Amino acid sequence: MRSAADAAEPAPPVRSRPGGRTARIRTQVLDAVTAELAEHGYDGLSMDAVAARAGVHRATVYRRWQEVGGLLADLFDAAGNQRWDPRDTGSLHGDLAALNHEIQDSFTEQPSLAMALIAASFRSEEAARALRRLWDERYTQSEIIVERAIQRGELPSDVDARALLIAATAPLYHHLVLLRTPPDPHLPELAATTATLAAGAGAFTR
Amino acid sequence: MRSAADAAEPAPPVRSRPGGRTARIRTQVLDAVTAELAEHGYDGLSMDAVAARAGVHRATVYRRWQEVGGLLADLFDAAGNQRWDPRDTGSLHGDLAALNHEIQDSFTEQPSLAMALIAASFRSEEAARALRRLWDERYTQSEIIVERAIQRGELPSDVDARALLIAATAPLYHHLVLLRTPPDPHLPELAATTATLAAGAGAFTR
């Protein structure tokens, strides 16, 4: 989750990484991929346009990333390596609602890199694999929400964190990515409430 | 939901529709679209291949459907018009689990027309609009599951049927379409359990 929001920010972790020319070129190229993808979508993404926008020699881009799928995979991997911490609001419901608001924002901003990345995953097997790794990374990072709730005594210790997080966030993705309904400002809270009530009723206990 | 499973069956409602040559040509062409889409995906779908496979003159196909987006939109509309009744298992949990099994089956069959249709909706605005209509039709048809549960006294009468159905099915779509995790044979039941427990705790009461 937040596959997009993260990647959408020209990201400090990549930008500030120590290392000379190689790291700098990667930053320039991935920033250009982000901008091209957000503006033109997958169909408008080309190696040559990325090279031109990045101000990097075409031959360098082809040698290092080979093809558009390679650029996307590296963009997803860079997003996965970014530090991201779910907000700590003091309650399970509050944390899940905050997470859902971040997801909704990442899909409703225009242009939405989140949507462009998911669309790309339907076109490129390499992008699809990279997106799977990114989702996995994000859900793992989000498990702290469940751990905090266990520490507060809101949840039993044998709760299935991943199942709870997916139940809490899936309705957002379903509406925004698949049903493509207009964003419902209440949905982040409602989906958080549903998951919290289900958890309280023992739905995610292993 | 079941956008795909339905469309995947060379469907009696279209086939048996009274009417002569026009209806017959539509059936032939939509059957050819289904087969081409399932075999080659959106990228392999062309007006000419559909005409050839259907045994219908190219000019007829171009005149009536104009472009690939028009073919897809008509395919989705035909699926939406098909009669489909959710299984009546005698309990809310059983009905939701049966629905989820149908969804999971439609995405795990190879080739999956369900997945091909969703992929197409990321490529063609016309297909995306048609898919939105189809989802809406399917969720409306599924509301009988909630109505039966209200009649059985399993749910209060002011429950939000659509919200409950989306909560019950969204984790399936999230895993199968977005996360692309290997199908989990327990997920249809688990997602049904989550939604049933949440409903019992008042999650979907308006």
XYZ file of N, CA, C and O in Angstrom, chain A residues 122, chain B residues 32-46 49-50 53 111-113 115-117 119 123:
108
model
N -0.168 -4.386 -15.063
C -0.963 -5.228 -15.962
C -0.299 -5.358 -17.330
O -0.775 -6.084 -18.185
N -16.380 -14.599 -30.150
C -15.018 -14.490 -30.684
C -14.176 -13.530 -29.837
O -12.991 -13.789 -29.579
N -14.786 -12.434 -29.367
C -14.052 -11.496 -28.499
C -13.621 -12.217 -27.226
O -12.467 -12.117 -26.790
N -14.545 -12.958 -26.636
C -14.247 -13.693 -25.402
C -13.069 -14.635 -25.611
O -12.126 -14.662 -24.808
N -13.113 -15.380 -26.692
C -12.059 -16.365 -26.951
C -10.716 -15.680 -27.212
O -9.675 -16.089 -26.677
N -10.735 -14.610 -28.002
C -9.491 -13.907 -28.321
C -8.891 -13.256 -27.071
O -7.676 -13.283 -26.849
N -9.769 -12.660 -26.254
C -9.310 -11.974 -25.048
C -8.712 -12.974 -24.066
O -7.657 -12.737 -23.478
N -9.394 -14.098 -23.910
C -8.900 -15.098 -22.963
C -7.571 -15.688 -23.441
O -6.671 -15.939 -22.645
N -7.437 -15.859 -24.766
C -6.213 -16.483 -25.282
C -5.043 -15.521 -25.371
O -3.907 -15.891 -25.098
N -5.332 -14.287 -25.795
C -4.219 -13.379 -26.104
C -4.193 -12.124 -25.242
O -3.251 -11.340 -25.349
N -5.235 -11.900 -24.429
C -5.275 -10.674 -23.633
C -5.593 -9.465 -24.498
O -5.768 -9.577 -25.724
N -5.639 -8.308 -23.863
C -6.013 -7.087 -24.564
C -5.080 -6.794 -25.740
O -5.515 -6.373 -26.800
N -3.782 -7.013 -25.533
C -2.821 -6.660 -26.578
C -3.006 -7.484 -27.842
O -2.627 -7.063 -28.925
N -3.561 -8.689 -27.683
C -3.739 -9.543 -28.850
C -5.107 -9.382 -29.499
O -5.423 -10.071 -30.466
N -5.911 -8.471 -28.945
C -7.278 -8.322 -29.446
C -7.307 -7.331 -30.610
O -6.866 -6.195 -30.467
N -7.790 -7.772 -31.739
C -7.909 -6.855 -32.880
C -9.251 -7.069 -33.572
O -9.815 -8.172 -33.528
N -8.950 -9.882 -36.219
C -8.912 -11.255 -35.700
C -10.290 -11.681 -35.211
O -10.702 -12.829 -35.400
N -11.021 -10.740 -34.593
C -12.362 -11.054 -34.103
C -13.286 -11.370 -35.278
O -14.031 -12.354 -35.259
N -12.367 -14.786 -36.705
C -12.766 -15.899 -35.830
C -14.278 -16.073 -35.813
O -14.793 -17.193 -35.738
N -7.282 -19.793 -19.314
C -7.031 -18.375 -19.057
C -8.208 -17.754 -18.326
O -9.332 -18.232 -18.443
N -7.948 -16.696 -17.560
C -8.999 -16.026 -16.815
C -9.524 -14.830 -17.598
O -8.822 -13.834 -17.779
N -10.758 -14.951 -18.042
C -11.349 -13.807 -18.727
C -11.563 -12.663 -17.737
O -11.464 -11.487 -18.103
N -9.623 -11.675 -15.331
C -8.404 -10.867 -15.256
C -8.200 -10.075 -16.542
O -7.785 -8.911 -16.506
N -8.504 -10.696 -17.676
C -8.336 -10.007 -18.964
C -9.254 -8.784 -19.054
O -8.868 -7.734 -19.568
N -10.483 -8.915 -18.538
C -11.420 -7.790 -18.589
C -10.930 -6.638 -17.721
O -11.003 -5.471 -18.103
N -7.815 -6.059 -16.833
C -6.643 -5.486 -17.498
C -7.077 -4.549 -18.628
O -6.528 -3.454 -18.792
N -6.894 0.039 -20.084
C -6.395 0.445 -21.391
C -7.416 1.236 -22.181
O -7.039 2.038 -23.043
